[in-house]
Coordinates of C-alpha atoms in Angstrom, one line a residue:
M1 CA -66.4 -88.9 -29.9
R2 CA -64.8 -90.9 -27.2
H3 CA -61.3 -90.3 -28.7
S4 CA -62.1 -86.6 -29.0
I5 CA -63.0 -86.4 -25.3
L6 CA -59.8 -88.3 -24.3
A7 CA -57.7 -85.9 -26.4
I8 CA -59.3 -82.9 -24.7
L9 CA -58.7 -84.4 -21.3
F10 CA -55.1 -85.1 -22.2
L11 CA -54.4 -81.6 -23.3
V12 CA -56.1 -80.1 -20.1
F13 CA -54.0 -82.5 -17.9
A14 CA -50.8 -81.7 -19.9
G15 CA -51.4 -78.0 -19.6
T16 CA -51.9 -78.4 -15.8
V17 CA -48.7 -80.4 -15.3
L18 CA -46.6 -78.1 -17.5
A19 CA -47.9 -74.8 -16.0
Q20 CA -45.2 -73.2 -14.0
T21 CA -45.5 -73.1 -10.3
P22 CA -45.5 -69.8 -8.5
A23 CA -41.9 -70.4 -7.3
A24 CA -40.8 -71.1 -10.9
V25 CA -42.6 -67.9 -12.0
E26 CA -40.8 -66.0 -9.3
R27 CA -37.4 -67.3 -10.5
E28 CA -38.3 -66.1 -14.0
F29 CA -39.1 -62.6 -12.6
I30 CA -35.9 -62.6 -10.7
G31 CA -34.0 -63.4 -13.9
Y32 CA -35.4 -60.3 -15.6
L33 CA -34.9 -58.1 -12.6
D34 CA -31.2 -59.2 -12.3
N35 CA -30.7 -58.4 -16.0
I36 CA -32.3 -55.0 -15.5
S37 CA -29.9 -54.3 -12.7
K38 CA -27.0 -55.6 -14.8
Y39 CA -27.8 -53.6 -17.9
G40 CA -29.3 -50.5 -16.2
N41 CA -27.9 -47.1 -15.6
Y42 CA -26.9 -48.0 -12.1
G43 CA -25.1 -51.3 -12.6
G44 CA -22.1 -50.2 -14.7
G45 CA -22.9 -52.4 -17.6
Y46 CA -25.5 -50.3 -19.5
D47 CA -26.9 -51.8 -22.6
D48 CA -30.0 -50.0 -23.9
E49 CA -31.3 -52.8 -26.1
K50 CA -31.0 -55.6 -23.5
L51 CA -32.4 -53.2 -20.8
S52 CA -35.5 -52.3 -22.9
K53 CA -36.1 -56.0 -23.7
N54 CA -35.9 -57.2 -20.1
N55 CA -38.2 -54.4 -18.9
A56 CA -40.7 -55.2 -21.7
D57 CA -40.4 -59.0 -21.0
L58 CA -41.0 -58.5 -17.2
R59 CA -44.0 -56.3 -17.8
Q60 CA -45.4 -58.8 -20.3
K61 CA -44.9 -61.8 -17.9
L62 CA -46.5 -59.9 -15.0
L63 CA -49.5 -59.2 -17.2
K64 CA -49.6 -62.9 -18.3
Y65 CA -48.9 -64.8 -15.1
G66 CA -50.9 -62.3 -13.1
K67 CA -54.1 -63.6 -14.4
R68 CA -53.6 -66.7 -12.2
A69 CA -55.3 -67.0 -8.8
D70 CA -52.3 -68.8 -7.3
I71 CA -50.0 -66.0 -8.3
L72 CA -52.2 -63.4 -6.6
K73 CA -52.1 -65.5 -3.4
Y74 CA -48.3 -66.2 -3.6
R75 CA -46.1 -63.9 -1.4
F76 CA -43.1 -63.8 -3.6
P77 CA -40.4 -63.9 -0.8
G78 CA -37.6 -63.9 -3.4
L79 CA -38.6 -60.5 -4.8
K80 CA -37.9 -58.7 -1.6
D81 CA -35.4 -55.8 -2.3
K82 CA -35.8 -56.3 -6.1
I83 CA -39.4 -55.1 -6.6
Y84 CA -42.1 -53.5 -4.6
V85 CA -45.1 -55.8 -4.1
T86 CA -48.0 -54.4 -2.1
T87 CA -51.3 -56.2 -1.5
S88 CA -54.7 -54.9 -0.2
K89 CA -56.0 -56.3 3.2
D90 CA -58.7 -58.4 1.5
G91 CA -56.2 -59.8 -1.0
R92 CA -58.2 -58.6 -4.1
L93 CA -55.7 -56.0 -5.3
R94 CA -52.0 -56.1 -5.7
I95 CA -49.5 -53.8 -7.3
Y96 CA -46.0 -54.6 -8.6
S97 CA -43.7 -51.8 -9.1
W98 CA -40.0 -51.8 -10.3
D99 CA -37.3 -49.4 -11.2
L100 CA -36.7 -49.4 -14.9
E101 CA -33.1 -48.3 -14.2
T102 CA -33.3 -45.9 -17.3
G103 CA -33.0 -42.8 -15.2
G104 CA -30.3 -40.9 -13.4
T105 CA -30.9 -39.1 -10.1
M106 CA -34.5 -39.1 -11.3
H107 CA -35.8 -42.6 -11.3
D108 CA -38.2 -44.2 -13.7
F109 CA -40.7 -46.8 -12.5
S110 CA -43.4 -49.1 -14.0
S111 CA -46.4 -50.7 -12.3
V112 CA -48.6 -53.7 -13.1
F113 CA -51.9 -54.1 -11.3
Q114 CA -53.5 -57.5 -10.5
Y115 CA -57.1 -57.8 -9.1
R116 CA -59.9 -60.2 -8.6
G117 CA -63.2 -59.3 -10.3
K118 CA -66.7 -59.8 -8.9
S119 CA -66.9 -63.2 -10.6
G120 CA -63.6 -64.3 -9.0
K121 CA -61.7 -64.1 -12.2
I122 CA -58.2 -62.6 -11.9
Y123 CA -57.2 -59.7 -14.2
T124 CA -54.1 -57.6 -14.9
W125 CA -53.7 -54.0 -16.0
A126 CA -50.8 -51.6 -16.5
E127 CA -50.5 -47.9 -16.5
A128 CA -49.6 -46.4 -19.9
D129 CA -46.2 -44.9 -20.2
D130 CA -47.8 -41.4 -20.6
D131 CA -50.2 -41.8 -17.7
E132 CA -49.6 -38.9 -15.2
S133 CA -49.0 -41.3 -12.4
A134 CA -46.6 -43.4 -14.3
G135 CA -43.0 -43.1 -13.0
V136 CA -43.9 -43.7 -9.4
F137 CA -43.7 -46.9 -7.3
Y138 CA -46.5 -48.1 -5.1
H139 CA -45.5 -49.4 -1.6
Q140 CA -48.7 -49.3 0.4
I141 CA -52.4 -50.0 -0.1
F142 CA -55.0 -48.8 2.6
Q143 CA -58.5 -50.3 2.4
T144 CA -61.8 -48.5 3.3
D145 CA -64.8 -50.8 3.3
T146 CA -68.0 -49.1 2.2
T147 CA -71.6 -50.1 1.3
G148 CA -70.6 -49.8 -2.3
G149 CA -67.6 -52.0 -1.9
P150 CA -64.0 -51.4 -0.9
I151 CA -62.1 -48.3 -1.8
Y152 CA -58.3 -49.0 -2.2
L153 CA -55.9 -46.1 -1.4
G154 CA -52.6 -46.7 -3.1
V155 CA -49.6 -44.8 -1.7
S156 CA -46.8 -44.1 -4.2
T157 CA -43.5 -42.2 -4.2
F158 CA -41.9 -40.2 -6.9
I159 CA -38.1 -39.7 -6.9
G160 CA -37.2 -36.6 -8.8
S161 CA -33.6 -36.3 -7.7
T162 CA -31.3 -37.0 -4.8
S163 CA -33.2 -34.4 -2.7
Y164 CA -36.6 -33.9 -4.3
A165 CA -39.3 -36.5 -3.9
G166 CA -43.1 -36.7 -3.8
Q167 CA -45.8 -38.9 -2.3
T168 CA -49.4 -39.4 -3.5
I169 CA -52.3 -41.3 -2.3
K170 CA -54.7 -42.5 -5.1
A171 CA -58.1 -44.1 -4.9
F172 CA -59.0 -47.3 -6.8
R173 CA -62.2 -49.4 -6.9
I174 CA -63.0 -52.7 -8.5
N175 CA -66.3 -52.3 -10.3
G176 CA -67.5 -55.7 -11.4
E177 CA -64.8 -57.0 -13.6
K178 CA -63.1 -53.6 -14.2
L179 CA -60.5 -51.7 -12.2
D180 CA -61.4 -48.1 -11.8
A181 CA -58.1 -46.3 -11.6
D182 CA -59.9 -42.9 -11.6
A183 CA -62.1 -43.2 -8.5
K184 CA -63.0 -39.7 -7.6
V185 CA -63.8 -40.0 -3.9
I186 CA -61.6 -37.3 -2.3
R187 CA -63.2 -33.9 -1.9
T188 CA -60.7 -31.1 -2.0
T189 CA -61.0 -27.4 -2.2
S190 CA -60.4 -27.6 -6.0
G191 CA -63.0 -30.3 -6.6
I192 CA -63.6 -34.0 -6.3
K193 CA -60.3 -35.8 -7.0
N194 CA -59.0 -39.3 -7.2
S195 CA -55.7 -38.4 -5.5
V196 CA -53.9 -36.0 -3.3
G197 CA -50.2 -35.6 -3.0
F198 CA -47.2 -33.3 -2.2
G199 CA -43.6 -32.8 -3.0
F200 CA -40.8 -32.4 -0.4
D201 CA -37.1 -32.2 0.3
F202 CA -36.1 -35.8 1.1
F203 CA -33.4 -34.6 3.5
T204 CA -36.1 -33.2 5.8
V205 CA -37.2 -36.8 6.5
V206 CA -33.8 -38.6 6.0
D207 CA -33.8 -39.6 9.7
H208 CA -36.9 -41.8 9.3
P209 CA -35.7 -45.3 9.7
E210 CA -38.1 -47.0 7.2
R211 CA -37.5 -47.2 3.5
P212 CA -39.3 -46.1 1.6
V213 CA -40.3 -43.3 3.9
R214 CA -44.0 -43.6 5.0
L215 CA -45.6 -40.2 5.2
F216 CA -49.2 -41.2 4.7
S217 CA -50.9 -43.2 7.5
Y218 CA -54.4 -44.7 7.8
N219 CA -56.7 -45.0 10.7
E220 CA -58.9 -48.0 10.1
A221 CA -61.2 -47.2 13.1
N222 CA -62.5 -43.9 11.8
K223 CA -61.7 -44.5 8.1
S224 CA -59.3 -41.6 7.7
F225 CA -55.8 -40.9 6.2
R226 CA -53.4 -38.2 7.1
F227 CA -50.2 -36.7 5.7
P228 CA -47.9 -34.0 7.0
V229 CA -48.0 -30.3 6.2
V230 CA -45.2 -29.3 4.0
I231 CA -43.8 -25.8 4.0
E232 CA -41.7 -24.2 1.2
D233 CA -39.5 -21.4 2.3
K234 CA -36.0 -20.0 1.6
R235 CA -34.3 -22.6 3.7
T236 CA -36.2 -25.5 2.1
P237 CA -37.6 -24.4 -1.3
Q238 CA -38.4 -28.0 -2.2
G239 CA -40.6 -28.4 0.8
R240 CA -39.9 -29.0 4.5
V241 CA -42.0 -31.8 6.1
T242 CA -43.3 -30.6 9.4
S243 CA -44.9 -32.4 12.5
K244 CA -48.3 -31.0 11.7
F245 CA -50.9 -33.0 9.7
I246 CA -53.7 -32.8 7.3
T247 CA -56.5 -35.4 7.9
Y248 CA -59.2 -36.7 5.5
R249 CA -62.1 -38.8 6.8
F250 CA -64.6 -40.8 4.9
D251 CA -68.1 -39.5 5.4
G252 CA -69.9 -42.4 3.6
K253 CA -69.4 -41.0 0.2
Y254 CA -66.2 -38.9 0.0
F255 CA -63.0 -38.4 2.0
V256 CA -63.3 -34.9 3.3
K257 CA -60.8 -32.7 5.1
V258 CA -61.4 -32.6 8.7
S259 CA -58.2 -31.0 10.0

């Protein structure tokens, strides 16, 4: 019995020592991302097999390492300009999004979600390739605290072409140990939805200095988000972003349109 206990303790200790540090994990991610850039459609050295493998490996490693609490806390400074990493205010939800580099003027993205369940355990989840929101990248998370727990509003961008783009705000909740990616908390004229969004001509906002362009904003004081009115006309059939806004405010149960 004594030998068995010592053997178990040795294995636990060895596993702890051999576990990769967050910085080492980051370097591994950078390796995959550099290869994706090297073998992708935009790097000049396209190789479909190697590109697919590195995208699959990065996704798998994000799902694997993302189950560690130290990875959720790590800021990943080396991933800046290589992948979008956005984290909620309370640190319980994080989204990693990267360009698969399989597209042309239309870009393809993949996202992996990392979250802390009620028990404190860390989980990961990825959208399916055929999910209607797949193909976008997330770059902001707003947080609305409610009596039923936080509502997370993930802001994503779709790149359809050089000129056509879209942005969406989508609601998420952590229910116990599960991530609810279909939290229907936005009341619209067409029913209760989990998201609202719009398409637009990128060249109508090209003068915005920030990248990605941030067209959704959040007011923490009154728990509201807003986005610009977009007008489609002969001059801008893809949608002209205007200086007018639509605002949704949380009423205790739903986000409802107030202006």
